[in-house]
Short mmCIF file of C-alpha atoms and ligand atoms in Angstrom, two decimals:
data_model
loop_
_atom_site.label_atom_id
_atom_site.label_comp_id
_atom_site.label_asym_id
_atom_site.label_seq_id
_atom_site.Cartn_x
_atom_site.Cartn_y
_atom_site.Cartn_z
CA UNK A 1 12.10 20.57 -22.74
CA UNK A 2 8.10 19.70 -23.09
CA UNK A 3 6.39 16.68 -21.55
CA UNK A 4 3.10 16.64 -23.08
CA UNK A 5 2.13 14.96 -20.39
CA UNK A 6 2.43 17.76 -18.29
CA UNK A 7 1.79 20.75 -20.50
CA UNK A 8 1.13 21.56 -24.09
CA UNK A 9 2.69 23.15 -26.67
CA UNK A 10 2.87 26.68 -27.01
CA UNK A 11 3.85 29.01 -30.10
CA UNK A 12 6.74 30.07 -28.05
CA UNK A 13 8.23 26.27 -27.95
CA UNK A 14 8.36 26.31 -31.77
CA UNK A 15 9.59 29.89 -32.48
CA UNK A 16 12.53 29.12 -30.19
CA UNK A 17 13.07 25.46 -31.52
CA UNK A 18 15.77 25.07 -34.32
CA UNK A 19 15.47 21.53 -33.97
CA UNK A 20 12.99 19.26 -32.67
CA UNK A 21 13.86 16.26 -30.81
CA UNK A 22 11.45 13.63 -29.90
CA UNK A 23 11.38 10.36 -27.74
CA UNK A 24 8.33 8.21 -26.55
CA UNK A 25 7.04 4.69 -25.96
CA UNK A 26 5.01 3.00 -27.93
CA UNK A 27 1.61 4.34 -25.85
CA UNK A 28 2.91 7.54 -27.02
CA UNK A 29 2.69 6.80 -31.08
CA UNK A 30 0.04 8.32 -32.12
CA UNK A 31 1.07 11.91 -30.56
CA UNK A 32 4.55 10.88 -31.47
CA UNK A 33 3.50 10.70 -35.49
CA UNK A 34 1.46 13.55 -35.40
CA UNK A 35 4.52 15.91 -33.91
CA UNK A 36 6.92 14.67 -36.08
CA UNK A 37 4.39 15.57 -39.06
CA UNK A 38 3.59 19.20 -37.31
CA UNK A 39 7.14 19.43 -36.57
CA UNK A 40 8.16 18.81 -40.74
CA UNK A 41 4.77 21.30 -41.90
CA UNK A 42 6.92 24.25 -39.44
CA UNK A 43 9.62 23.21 -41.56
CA UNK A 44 11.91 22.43 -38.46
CA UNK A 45 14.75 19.23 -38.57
CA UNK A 46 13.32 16.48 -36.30
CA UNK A 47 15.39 14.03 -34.22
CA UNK A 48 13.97 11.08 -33.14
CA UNK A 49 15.13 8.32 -30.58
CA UNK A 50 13.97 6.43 -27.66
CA UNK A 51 12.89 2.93 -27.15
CA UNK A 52 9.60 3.27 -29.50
CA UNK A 53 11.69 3.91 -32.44
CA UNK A 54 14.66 1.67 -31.84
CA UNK A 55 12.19 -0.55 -31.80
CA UNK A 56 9.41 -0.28 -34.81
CA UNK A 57 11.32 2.74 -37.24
CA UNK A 58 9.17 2.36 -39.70
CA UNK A 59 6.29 4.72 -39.15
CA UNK A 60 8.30 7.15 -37.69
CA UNK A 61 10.54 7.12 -41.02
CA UNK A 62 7.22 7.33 -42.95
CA UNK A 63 5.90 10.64 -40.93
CA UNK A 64 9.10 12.12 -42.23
CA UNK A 65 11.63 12.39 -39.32
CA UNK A 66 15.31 13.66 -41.02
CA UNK A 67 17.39 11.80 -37.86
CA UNK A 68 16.43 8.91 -36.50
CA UNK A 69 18.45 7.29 -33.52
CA UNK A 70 18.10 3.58 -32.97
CA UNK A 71 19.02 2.42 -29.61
CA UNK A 72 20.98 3.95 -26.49
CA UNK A 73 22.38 7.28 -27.27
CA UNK A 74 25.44 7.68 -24.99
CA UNK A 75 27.71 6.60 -27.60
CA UNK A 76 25.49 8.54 -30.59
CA UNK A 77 25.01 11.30 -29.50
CA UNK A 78 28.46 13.12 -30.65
CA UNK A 79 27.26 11.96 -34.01
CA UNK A 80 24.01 13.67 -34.03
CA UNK A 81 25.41 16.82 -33.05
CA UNK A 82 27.99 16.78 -35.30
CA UNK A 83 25.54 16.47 -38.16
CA UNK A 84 23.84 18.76 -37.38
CA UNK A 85 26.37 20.94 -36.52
CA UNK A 86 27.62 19.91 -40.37
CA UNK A 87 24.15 21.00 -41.79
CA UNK A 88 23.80 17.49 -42.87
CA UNK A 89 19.91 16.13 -44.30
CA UNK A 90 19.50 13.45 -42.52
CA UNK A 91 20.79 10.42 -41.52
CA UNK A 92 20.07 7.00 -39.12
CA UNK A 93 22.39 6.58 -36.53
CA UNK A 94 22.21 3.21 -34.70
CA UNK A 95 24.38 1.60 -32.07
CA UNK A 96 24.83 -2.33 -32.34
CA UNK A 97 26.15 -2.40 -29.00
CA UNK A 98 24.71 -1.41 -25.35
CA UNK A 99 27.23 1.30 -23.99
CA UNK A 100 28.66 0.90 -20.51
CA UNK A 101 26.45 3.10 -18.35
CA UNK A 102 29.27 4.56 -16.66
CA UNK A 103 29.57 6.75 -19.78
CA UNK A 104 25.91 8.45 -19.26
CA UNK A 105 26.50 11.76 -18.14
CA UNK A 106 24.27 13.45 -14.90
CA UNK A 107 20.64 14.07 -16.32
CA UNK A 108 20.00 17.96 -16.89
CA UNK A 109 16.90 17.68 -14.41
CA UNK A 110 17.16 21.74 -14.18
CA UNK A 111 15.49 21.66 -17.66
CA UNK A 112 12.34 19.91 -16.05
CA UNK A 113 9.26 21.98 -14.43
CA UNK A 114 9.53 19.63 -11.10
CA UNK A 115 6.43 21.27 -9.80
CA UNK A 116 4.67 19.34 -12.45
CA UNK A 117 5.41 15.88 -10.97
CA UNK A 118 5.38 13.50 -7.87
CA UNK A 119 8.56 11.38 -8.73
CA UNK A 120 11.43 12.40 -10.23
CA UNK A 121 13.04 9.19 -12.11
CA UNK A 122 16.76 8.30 -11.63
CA UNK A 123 17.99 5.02 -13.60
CA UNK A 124 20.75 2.85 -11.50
CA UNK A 125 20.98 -0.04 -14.32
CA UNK A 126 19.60 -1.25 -17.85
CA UNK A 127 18.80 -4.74 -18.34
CA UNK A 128 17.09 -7.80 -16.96
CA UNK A 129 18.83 -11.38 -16.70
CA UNK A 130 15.60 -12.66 -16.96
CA UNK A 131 13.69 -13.44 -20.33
CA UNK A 132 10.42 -13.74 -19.90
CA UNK A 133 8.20 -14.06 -23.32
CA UNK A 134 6.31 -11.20 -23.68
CA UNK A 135 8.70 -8.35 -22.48
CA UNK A 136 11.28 -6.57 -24.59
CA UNK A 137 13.16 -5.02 -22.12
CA UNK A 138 16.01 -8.04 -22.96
CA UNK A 139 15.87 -7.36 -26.84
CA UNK A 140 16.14 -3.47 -25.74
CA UNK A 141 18.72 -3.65 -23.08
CA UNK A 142 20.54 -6.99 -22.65
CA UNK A 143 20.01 -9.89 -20.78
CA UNK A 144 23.11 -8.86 -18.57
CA UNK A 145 22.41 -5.73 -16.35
CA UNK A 146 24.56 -2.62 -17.15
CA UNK A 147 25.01 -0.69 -13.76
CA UNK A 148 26.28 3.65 -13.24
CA UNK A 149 28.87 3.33 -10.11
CA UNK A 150 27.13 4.11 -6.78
CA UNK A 151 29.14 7.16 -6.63
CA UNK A 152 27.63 8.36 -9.96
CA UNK A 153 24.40 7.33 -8.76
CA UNK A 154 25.11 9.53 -5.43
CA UNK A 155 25.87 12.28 -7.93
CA UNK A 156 22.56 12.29 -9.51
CA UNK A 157 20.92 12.60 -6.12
CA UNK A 158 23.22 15.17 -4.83
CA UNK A 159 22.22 17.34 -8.18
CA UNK A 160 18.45 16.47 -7.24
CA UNK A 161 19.06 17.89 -3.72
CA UNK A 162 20.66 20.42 -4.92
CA UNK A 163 17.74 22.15 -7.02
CA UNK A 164 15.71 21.47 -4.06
CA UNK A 165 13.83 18.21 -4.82
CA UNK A 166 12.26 16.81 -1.32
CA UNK A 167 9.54 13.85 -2.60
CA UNK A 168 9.35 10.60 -4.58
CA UNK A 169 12.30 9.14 -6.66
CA UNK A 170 11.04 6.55 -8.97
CA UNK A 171 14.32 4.16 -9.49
CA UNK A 172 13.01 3.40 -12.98
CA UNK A 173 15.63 0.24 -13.43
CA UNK A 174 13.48 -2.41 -14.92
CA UNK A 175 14.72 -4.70 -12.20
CA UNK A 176 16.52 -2.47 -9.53
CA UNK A 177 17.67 -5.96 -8.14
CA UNK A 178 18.96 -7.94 -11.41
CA UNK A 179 22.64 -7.34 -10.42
CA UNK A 180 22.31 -8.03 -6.09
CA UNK A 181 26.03 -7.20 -5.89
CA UNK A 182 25.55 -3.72 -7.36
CA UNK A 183 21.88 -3.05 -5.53
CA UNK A 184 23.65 -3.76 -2.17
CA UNK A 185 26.74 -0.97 -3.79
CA UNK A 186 24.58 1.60 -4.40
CA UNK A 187 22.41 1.04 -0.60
CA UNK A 188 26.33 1.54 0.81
CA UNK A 189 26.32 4.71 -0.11
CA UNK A 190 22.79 5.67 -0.27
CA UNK A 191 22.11 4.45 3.32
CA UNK A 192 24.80 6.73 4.78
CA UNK A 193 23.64 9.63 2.56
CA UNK A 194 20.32 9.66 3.09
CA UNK A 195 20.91 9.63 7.25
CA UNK A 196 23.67 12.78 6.78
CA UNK A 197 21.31 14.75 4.11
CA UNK A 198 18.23 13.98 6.58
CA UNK A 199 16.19 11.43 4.67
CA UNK A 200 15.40 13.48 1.76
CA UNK A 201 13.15 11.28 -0.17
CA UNK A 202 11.24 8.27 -0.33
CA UNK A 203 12.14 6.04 -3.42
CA UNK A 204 10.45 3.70 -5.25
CA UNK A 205 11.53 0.81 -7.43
CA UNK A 206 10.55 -2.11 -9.68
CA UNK A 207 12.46 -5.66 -8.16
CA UNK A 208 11.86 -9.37 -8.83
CA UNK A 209 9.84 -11.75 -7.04
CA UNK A 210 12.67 -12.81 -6.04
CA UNK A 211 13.26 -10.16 -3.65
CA UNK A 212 10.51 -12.18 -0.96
CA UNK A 213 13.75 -14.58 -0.47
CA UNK A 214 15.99 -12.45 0.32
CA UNK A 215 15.77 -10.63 3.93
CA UNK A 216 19.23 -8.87 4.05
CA UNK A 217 17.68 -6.73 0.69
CA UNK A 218 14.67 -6.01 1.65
CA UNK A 219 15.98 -4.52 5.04
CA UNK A 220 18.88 -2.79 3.35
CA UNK A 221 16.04 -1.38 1.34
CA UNK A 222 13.63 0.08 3.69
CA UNK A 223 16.73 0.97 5.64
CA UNK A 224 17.35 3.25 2.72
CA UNK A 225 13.94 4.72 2.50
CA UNK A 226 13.10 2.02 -0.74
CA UNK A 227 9.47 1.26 0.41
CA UNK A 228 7.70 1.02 -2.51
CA UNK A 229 8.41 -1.85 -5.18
CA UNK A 230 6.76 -2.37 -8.28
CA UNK A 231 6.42 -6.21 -8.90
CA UNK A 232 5.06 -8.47 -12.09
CA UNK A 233 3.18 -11.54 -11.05
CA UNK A 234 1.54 -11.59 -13.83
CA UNK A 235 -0.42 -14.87 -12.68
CA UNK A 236 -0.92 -17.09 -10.22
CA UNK A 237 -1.26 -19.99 -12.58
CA UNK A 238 2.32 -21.90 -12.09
CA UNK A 239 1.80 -23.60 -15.59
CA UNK A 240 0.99 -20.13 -17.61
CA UNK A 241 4.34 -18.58 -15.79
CA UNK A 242 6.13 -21.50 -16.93
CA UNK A 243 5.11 -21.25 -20.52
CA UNK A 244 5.80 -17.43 -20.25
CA UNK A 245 9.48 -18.08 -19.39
CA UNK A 246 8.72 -16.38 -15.88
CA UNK A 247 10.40 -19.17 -13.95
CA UNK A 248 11.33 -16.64 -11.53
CA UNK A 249 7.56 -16.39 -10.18
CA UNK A 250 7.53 -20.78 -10.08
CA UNK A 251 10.67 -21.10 -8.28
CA UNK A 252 9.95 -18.49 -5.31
CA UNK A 253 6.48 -19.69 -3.29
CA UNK A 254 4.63 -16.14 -4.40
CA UNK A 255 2.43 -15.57 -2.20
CA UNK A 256 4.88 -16.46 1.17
CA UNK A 257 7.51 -13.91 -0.97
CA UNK A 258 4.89 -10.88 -1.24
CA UNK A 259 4.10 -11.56 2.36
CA UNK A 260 7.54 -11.35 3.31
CA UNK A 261 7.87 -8.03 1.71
CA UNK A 262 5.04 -7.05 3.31
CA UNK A 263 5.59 -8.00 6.82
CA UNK A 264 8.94 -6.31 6.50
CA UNK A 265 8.23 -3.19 5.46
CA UNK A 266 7.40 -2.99 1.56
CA UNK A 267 4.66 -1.69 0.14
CA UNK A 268 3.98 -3.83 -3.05
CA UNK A 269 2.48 -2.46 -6.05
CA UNK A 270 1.89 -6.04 -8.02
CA UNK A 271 0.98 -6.78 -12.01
CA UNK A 272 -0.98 -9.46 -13.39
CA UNK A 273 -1.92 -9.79 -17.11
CA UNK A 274 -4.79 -11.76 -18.40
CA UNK A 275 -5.06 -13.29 -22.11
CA UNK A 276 -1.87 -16.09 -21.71
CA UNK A 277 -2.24 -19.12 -23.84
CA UNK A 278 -3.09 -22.05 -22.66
CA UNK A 279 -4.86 -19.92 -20.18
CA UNK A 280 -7.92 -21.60 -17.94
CA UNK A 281 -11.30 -20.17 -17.72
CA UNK A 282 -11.91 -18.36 -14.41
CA UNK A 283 -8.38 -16.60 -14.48
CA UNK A 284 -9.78 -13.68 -13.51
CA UNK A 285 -11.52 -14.48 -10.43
CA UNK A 286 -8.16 -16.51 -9.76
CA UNK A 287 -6.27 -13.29 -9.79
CA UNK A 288 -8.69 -12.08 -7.13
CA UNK A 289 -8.56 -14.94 -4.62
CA UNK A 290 -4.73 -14.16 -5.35
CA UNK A 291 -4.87 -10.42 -4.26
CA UNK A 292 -7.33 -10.98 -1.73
CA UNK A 293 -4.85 -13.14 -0.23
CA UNK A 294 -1.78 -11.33 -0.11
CA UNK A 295 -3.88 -8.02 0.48
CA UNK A 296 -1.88 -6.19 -2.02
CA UNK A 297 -3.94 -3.01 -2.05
CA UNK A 298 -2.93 -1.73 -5.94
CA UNK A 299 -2.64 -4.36 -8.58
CA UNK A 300 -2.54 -3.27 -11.92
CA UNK A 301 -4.54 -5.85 -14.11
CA UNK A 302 -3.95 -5.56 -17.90
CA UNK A 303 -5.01 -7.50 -20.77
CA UNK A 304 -2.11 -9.23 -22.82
CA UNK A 305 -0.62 -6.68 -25.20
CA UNK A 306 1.89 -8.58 -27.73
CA UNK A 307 4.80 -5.73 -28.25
CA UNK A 308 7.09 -5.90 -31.05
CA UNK A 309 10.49 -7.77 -30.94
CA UNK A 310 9.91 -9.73 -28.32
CA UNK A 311 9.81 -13.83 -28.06
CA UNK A 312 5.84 -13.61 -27.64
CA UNK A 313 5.25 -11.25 -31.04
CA UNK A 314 7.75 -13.48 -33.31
CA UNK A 315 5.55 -16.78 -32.05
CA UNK A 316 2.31 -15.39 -32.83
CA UNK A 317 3.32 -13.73 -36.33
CA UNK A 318 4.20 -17.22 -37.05
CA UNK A 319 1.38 -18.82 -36.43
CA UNK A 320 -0.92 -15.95 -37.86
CA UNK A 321 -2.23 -14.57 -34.92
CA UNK A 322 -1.14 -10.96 -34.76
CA UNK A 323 -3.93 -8.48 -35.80
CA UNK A 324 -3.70 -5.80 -37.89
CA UNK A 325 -2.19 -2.37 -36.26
CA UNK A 326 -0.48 -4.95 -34.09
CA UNK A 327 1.56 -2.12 -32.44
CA UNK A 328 -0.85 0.47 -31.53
CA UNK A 329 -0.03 0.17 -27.92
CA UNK A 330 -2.88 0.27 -25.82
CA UNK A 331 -2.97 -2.61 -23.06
CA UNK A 332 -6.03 -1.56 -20.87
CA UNK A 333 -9.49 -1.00 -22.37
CA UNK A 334 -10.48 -4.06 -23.46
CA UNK A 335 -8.83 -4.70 -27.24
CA UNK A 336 -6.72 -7.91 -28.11
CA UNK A 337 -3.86 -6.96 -30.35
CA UNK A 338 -3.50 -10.62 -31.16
CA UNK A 339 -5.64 -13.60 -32.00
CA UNK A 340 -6.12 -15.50 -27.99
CA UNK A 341 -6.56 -19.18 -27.95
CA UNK A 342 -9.68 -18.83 -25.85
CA UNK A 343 -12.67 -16.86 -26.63
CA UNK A 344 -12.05 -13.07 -26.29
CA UNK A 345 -15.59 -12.24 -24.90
CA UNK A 346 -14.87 -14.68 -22.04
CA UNK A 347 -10.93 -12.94 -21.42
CA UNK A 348 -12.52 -9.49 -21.72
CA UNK A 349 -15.57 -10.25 -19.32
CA UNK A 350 -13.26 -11.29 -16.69
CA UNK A 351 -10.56 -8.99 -17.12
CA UNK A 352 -13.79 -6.27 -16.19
CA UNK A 353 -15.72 -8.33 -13.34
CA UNK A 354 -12.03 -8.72 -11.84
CA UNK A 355 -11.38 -4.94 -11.67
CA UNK A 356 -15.24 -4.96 -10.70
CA UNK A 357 -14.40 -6.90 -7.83
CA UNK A 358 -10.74 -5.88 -7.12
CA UNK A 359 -11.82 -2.22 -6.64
CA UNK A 360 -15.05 -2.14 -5.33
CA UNK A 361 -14.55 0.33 -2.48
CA UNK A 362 -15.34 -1.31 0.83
CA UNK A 363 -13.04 -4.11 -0.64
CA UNK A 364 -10.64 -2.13 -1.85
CA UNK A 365 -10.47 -0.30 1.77
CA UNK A 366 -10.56 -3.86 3.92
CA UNK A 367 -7.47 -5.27 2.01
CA UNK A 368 -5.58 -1.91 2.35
CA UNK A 369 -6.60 -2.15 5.99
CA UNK A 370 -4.84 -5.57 6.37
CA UNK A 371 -2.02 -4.95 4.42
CA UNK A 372 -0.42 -2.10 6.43
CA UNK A 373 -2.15 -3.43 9.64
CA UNK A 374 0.57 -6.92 9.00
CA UNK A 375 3.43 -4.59 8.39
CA UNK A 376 6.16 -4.01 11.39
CA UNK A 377 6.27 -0.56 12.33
CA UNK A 378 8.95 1.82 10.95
CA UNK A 379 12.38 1.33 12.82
CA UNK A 380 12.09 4.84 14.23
CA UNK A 381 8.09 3.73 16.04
CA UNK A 382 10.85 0.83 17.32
CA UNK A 383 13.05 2.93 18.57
CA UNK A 384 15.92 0.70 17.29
CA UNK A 385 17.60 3.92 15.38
CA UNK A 386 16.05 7.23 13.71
CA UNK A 387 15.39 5.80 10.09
CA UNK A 388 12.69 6.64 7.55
CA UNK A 389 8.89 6.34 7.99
CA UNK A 390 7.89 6.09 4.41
CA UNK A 391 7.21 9.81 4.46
CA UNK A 392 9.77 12.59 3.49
CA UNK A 393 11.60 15.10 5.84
CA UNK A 394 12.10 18.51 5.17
CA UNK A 395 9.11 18.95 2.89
CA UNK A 396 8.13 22.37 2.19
CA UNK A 397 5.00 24.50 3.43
CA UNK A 398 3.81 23.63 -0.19
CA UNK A 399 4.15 20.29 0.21
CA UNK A 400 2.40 19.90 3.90
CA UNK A 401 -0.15 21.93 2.66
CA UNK A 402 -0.63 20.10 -0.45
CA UNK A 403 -1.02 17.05 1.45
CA UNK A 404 -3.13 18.22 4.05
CA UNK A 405 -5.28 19.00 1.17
CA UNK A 406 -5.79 15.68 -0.18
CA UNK A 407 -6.78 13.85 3.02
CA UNK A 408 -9.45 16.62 3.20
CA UNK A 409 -10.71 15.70 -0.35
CA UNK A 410 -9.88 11.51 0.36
CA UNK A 411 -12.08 12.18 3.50
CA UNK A 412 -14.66 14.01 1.83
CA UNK A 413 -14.80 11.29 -0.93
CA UNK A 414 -14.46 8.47 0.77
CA UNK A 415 -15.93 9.45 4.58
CA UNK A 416 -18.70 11.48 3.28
CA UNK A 417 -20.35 10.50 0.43
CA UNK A 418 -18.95 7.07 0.03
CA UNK A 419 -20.96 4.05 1.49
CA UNK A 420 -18.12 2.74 3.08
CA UNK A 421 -17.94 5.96 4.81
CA UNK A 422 -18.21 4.07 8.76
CA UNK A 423 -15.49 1.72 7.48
CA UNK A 424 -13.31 4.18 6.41
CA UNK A 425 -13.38 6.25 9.70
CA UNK A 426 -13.43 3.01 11.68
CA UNK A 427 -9.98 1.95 9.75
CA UNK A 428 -8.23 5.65 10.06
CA UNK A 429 -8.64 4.82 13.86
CA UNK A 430 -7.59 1.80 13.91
CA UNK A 431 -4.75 2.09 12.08
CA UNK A 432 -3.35 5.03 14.25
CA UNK A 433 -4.40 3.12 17.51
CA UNK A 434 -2.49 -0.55 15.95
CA UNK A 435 -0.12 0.93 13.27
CA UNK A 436 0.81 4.55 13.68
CA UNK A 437 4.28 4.63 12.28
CA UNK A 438 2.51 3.38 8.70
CA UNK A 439 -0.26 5.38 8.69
CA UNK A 440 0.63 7.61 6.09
CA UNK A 441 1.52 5.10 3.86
CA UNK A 442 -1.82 3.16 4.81
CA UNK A 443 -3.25 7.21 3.53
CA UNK A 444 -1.52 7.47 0.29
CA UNK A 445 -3.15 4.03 -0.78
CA UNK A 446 -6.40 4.65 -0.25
CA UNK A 447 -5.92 8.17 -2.59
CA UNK A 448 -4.48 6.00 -4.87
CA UNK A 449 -7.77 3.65 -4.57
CA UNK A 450 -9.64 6.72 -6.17
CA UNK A 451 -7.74 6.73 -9.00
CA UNK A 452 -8.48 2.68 -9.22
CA UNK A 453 -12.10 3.17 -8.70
CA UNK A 454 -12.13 5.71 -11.57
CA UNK A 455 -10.82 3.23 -13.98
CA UNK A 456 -13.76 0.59 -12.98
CA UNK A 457 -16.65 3.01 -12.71
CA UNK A 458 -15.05 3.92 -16.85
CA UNK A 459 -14.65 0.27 -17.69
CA UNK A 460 -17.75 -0.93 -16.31
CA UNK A 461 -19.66 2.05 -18.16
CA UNK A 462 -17.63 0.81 -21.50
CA UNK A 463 -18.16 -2.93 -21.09
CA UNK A 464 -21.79 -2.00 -20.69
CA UNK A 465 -21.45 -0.26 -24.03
CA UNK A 466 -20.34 -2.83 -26.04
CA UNK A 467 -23.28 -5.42 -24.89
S1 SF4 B 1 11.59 -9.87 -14.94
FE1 SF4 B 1 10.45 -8.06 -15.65
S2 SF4 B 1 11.94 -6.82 -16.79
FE2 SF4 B 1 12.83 -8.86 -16.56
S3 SF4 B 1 12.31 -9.92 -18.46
FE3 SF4 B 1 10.69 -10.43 -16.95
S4 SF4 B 1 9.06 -8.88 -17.25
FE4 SF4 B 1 10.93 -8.12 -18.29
#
C-alpha cells in the first residue's frame, strides 16, 4: 500500500503490482488521472473506488480504468475479487444501497508505514442527519448515521495498540456526534479502556455545533482523551447559515457553544467559508471579529468550492453559474469554481486580508494565549481522578525526543528571530505559572501557527502577484 502523500512510487511497487487499485478525493484528481493512465501504459488492470469516483466517474472512465467501484465497498468487494479472480475485462460495480457498517471488517493498518504519520484514522460512523447545501457527505453517505458496534470499534483500537501505535487517532466520522446514543456507546467502552490500557492516545474528532449544548458529551469526551474537535461554522452571518441549510449553527448561540467547549476542555479547530450568496461585503473582517472573539487559535478559512452532487452544485448549474472544470477541486488559493453573486475581486481580497489578519503572529500568539489560559485544567492538575492531559502516555524515546525537538525549532522560530519573540517567552511563562496542566496543548498550537503563517506569507506573495 502507497500514500503518495507520504512517499513516491518506486519501480519495485509496479514490478510487484498485478493489479493496481486506486482511491482519492477529488483534491487528489489530477494525480489520480495521471496513475490510472501510467498504470494502463505498464499494462497493469486498474481498480478504482472511493468517494471521488462514486461521485464524478466520468474522467476516471475516460483515463481508461478496467474496474470502477461506485460507492461503499463492503458489500462489492466479493465481486471485484471474483472478477478478477475470473480474468474478467472489466466491469462497474456499484452499490445502490449504504451497507450496515457492522459488516466492515478491522482495517489492515499493518500494511501502513505508521512512522510516516501523526494520526492514525479510525471511522466510528458514516453519515450526517444534517443537510446543509454545499456538502455531499449526505448524497455520499445518508442522511441517517450508520454506526460499527463499540465493541468493533474497541477492536480496531486494540489492533492499533497492538502494532504499537502510542499518538493521535483522528476519528474521521464526518460528525462523530450525529447519532448521541451511539457516541455516548462507544465513550462506555472507550472510557474504561483507555484508563486499563494507560491512556494510549489522544483522539481527535469532527462534532456539530451542537456539541456547545450539551455538557454531559463534552465531559464524557475529554474524559475519554477526545480533546480536539474539528467544527464548521462556516459564518457568523445567521442569514447566510440559514440560506445554507446550516440551521444547526442558528439554533445553538455560536459563540456561547464554542466557549463552552472551550472552557471545558476542547480544543476547537473551527471552519468558515467565504463566497455564500447573498453574502454582505465585509464578511471577511466579520469572520475575524468572530475568531477574535471566541479565541479559536486555528480556523481554517476557505473560499466557497461548489462540489459535485450536492444541493449547492445542482442550483448553480441551473442558473448558469458553474465554470468550466467545475470539479477541479482546489478550495484555497484564491479561484472561484462558480460564478459569485458579488464581485470576486472584493470575495478574494478579503478572503487574503482575513488570513492577513487572522495569522499575523503576535495575533495569532495572543488569541492562543487566551484560549488555553480560559480552559479548566486537566482533571488529573484537579486532582479529582488520574485522567488524560491532552498528551499521550507511554510514548516512546522517539517520540519524546521528537518532540523535544520541535519546541527547540518553535522556540528558535518564534523566540528568536520572530518579533513577537518577548511575547512568546512572556506567554510560555505564563501559561505554566496560570495553566500548567494545558500547556502542552497551548505548545502544539502555536507549531501549528507556523504552518498557518506559511500559508499567509504564500498567499499574500500570490495576491500580490495577481495585482
Ligand atoms: S453538519 Fe457537516 S457533515 Fe453534516 S451536512 Fe453539514 S457540513 Fe456536512
Amino acid at each position: 500500500m502507497v500514500d503518495l502523500d507520504a512517499r513516491e512510487l518506486e519501480q519495485a511497487d509496479w514490478d510487484w503490482a498485478d493489479v493496481v487499485m486506486l482511491t482519492g478525493m477529488i483534491v487528489q484528481k489530477q494525480s489520480l488521472i495521471s496513475l490510472i493512465k501510467e498504470a494502463k501504459q505498464r499494462n497493469k488492470i486498474v481498480v478504482v473506488g472511493g468517494p471521488y469516483v462514486s461521485s464524478v466517474p466520468e474522467e476516471v472512465q475516460a483515463a481508461g480504468c478496467d474496474f470502477l467501484v461506485r460507492g461503499e465497498v463492503e458489500r462489492l468487494m466479493d465481486k471485484v475479487v471474483m472478477a478478477l479472480e475470473n480474468r474478467e475485462q472489466g466491469g462497474v460495480f456499484e452499490a445502490h444501497s449504504h451497507p450496515p457498517l457492522t459488516e466492515s471488517p478491522v482495517p489492515r493498518f499493518d500494511l501502513v508505514r505508521m512512522d510516516d504519520y501523526l494520526a492514525m484514522s479510525i471511522q466510528t460512523s458514516r453519515g450526517c442527519p444534517f443537510d446543509c447545501e454545499f456538502c455531499d457527505i449526505v448524497n455520499l453517505y445518508g442522511r441517517i448515521p450508520r454506526c460499527k458496534s463499540p465493541e468493533q470499534v474497541i477492536r480496531e483500537l486494540d489492533y492499533l495498540y497492538q502494532l504499537g501505535w502510542r499518538r493521535e487517532i483522528f476519528i474521521s466520522d464526518d460528525n462523530f456526534i450525529g447519532n448521541r446514543a451511539h457516541a455516548m456507546a462507544v465513550l462506555d467502552l472507550l472510557i474504561p479502556w483507555m484508563k486499563s490500557h494507560g491512556e494510549p492516545f489522544n483522539f481527535i474528532a469532527q462534532a456539530s455545533v451542537n456539541l456547545g449544548r450539551d455538557l454531559e458529551l463534552i465531559d464524557r469526551l475529554t474524559e475519554a482523551n477526545i480533546s480536539h474537535v474539528f467544527v464548521g461554522v462556516e459564518s457568523p452571518d445567521e442569514e447566510i447559515l440559514k440560506a445554507a441549510h446550516k440551521y444547526q449553527n442558528v439554533k445553538t448561540p455560536l459563540i456561547d457553544s464554542l466557549n463552552n467547549m472551550n472552557k471545558n476542555g476542547l480544543s476547537v479547530m473551527a471552519s468558515f467559508i467565504i463566497g455564500f450568496d447573498g453574502e454582505k461585503k465585509g464578511a471577511g473582517e466579520r469572520i475575524c471579529a468572530f475568531v477574535q472573539e471566541t479565541n479559536i487559535p486555528v480556523v481554517m478559512l476557505n473560499t466557497l468550492h461548489i462540489l459535485p452532487n450536492t444541493k449547492l452544485w445542482d442550483r448553480l448549474k441551473n442558473d448558469g453559474r458553474l465554470l468550466e472544470d467545475s470539479t477541479s477541486g482546489q478550495s484555497t488559493g484564491g479561484v472561484l469554481n462558480y460564478i459569485p453573486d458579488r464581485p470576486e475581486e472584493e470575495i478574494l481580497e478579503e478572503y487574503v486580508q482575513a488570513w492577513n489578519y487572522l495569522y499575523e503572529p503576535s495575533r495569532f500568539l495572543e488569541r492562543t494565549y487566551r484560549y488555553y489560559l480560559s480552559m479548566r485544567p486537566t482533571r488529573a492538575a484537579g486532582g479529582v481522578v488520574a485522567d488524560p492531559a491532552a498528551t499521550v502516555n507511554g510514548r516512546g524515546f522517539k517520540d519524546a525526543a521528537g518532540d523535544i525537538q520541535r519546541f527547540a525549532r518553535l522556540s528558535w522560530r518564534q523566540g528568536l528571530v520572530s518579533r513577537a519573540r518577548r511575547q512568546y517567552w512572556r506567554q510560555i511563562f505564563g501559561m505554566m505559572k496560570h495553566n500548567p496542566s494545558r500547556f502542552v496543548p497551548y505548545i502544539v498550537r502555536c507549531i501549528m501557527g507556523e504552518d498557518m503563517f506559511r500559508i499567509r506569507k504564500s498567499l499574500l506573495k500570490d495576491s500580490r502577484a495577481f495585482q
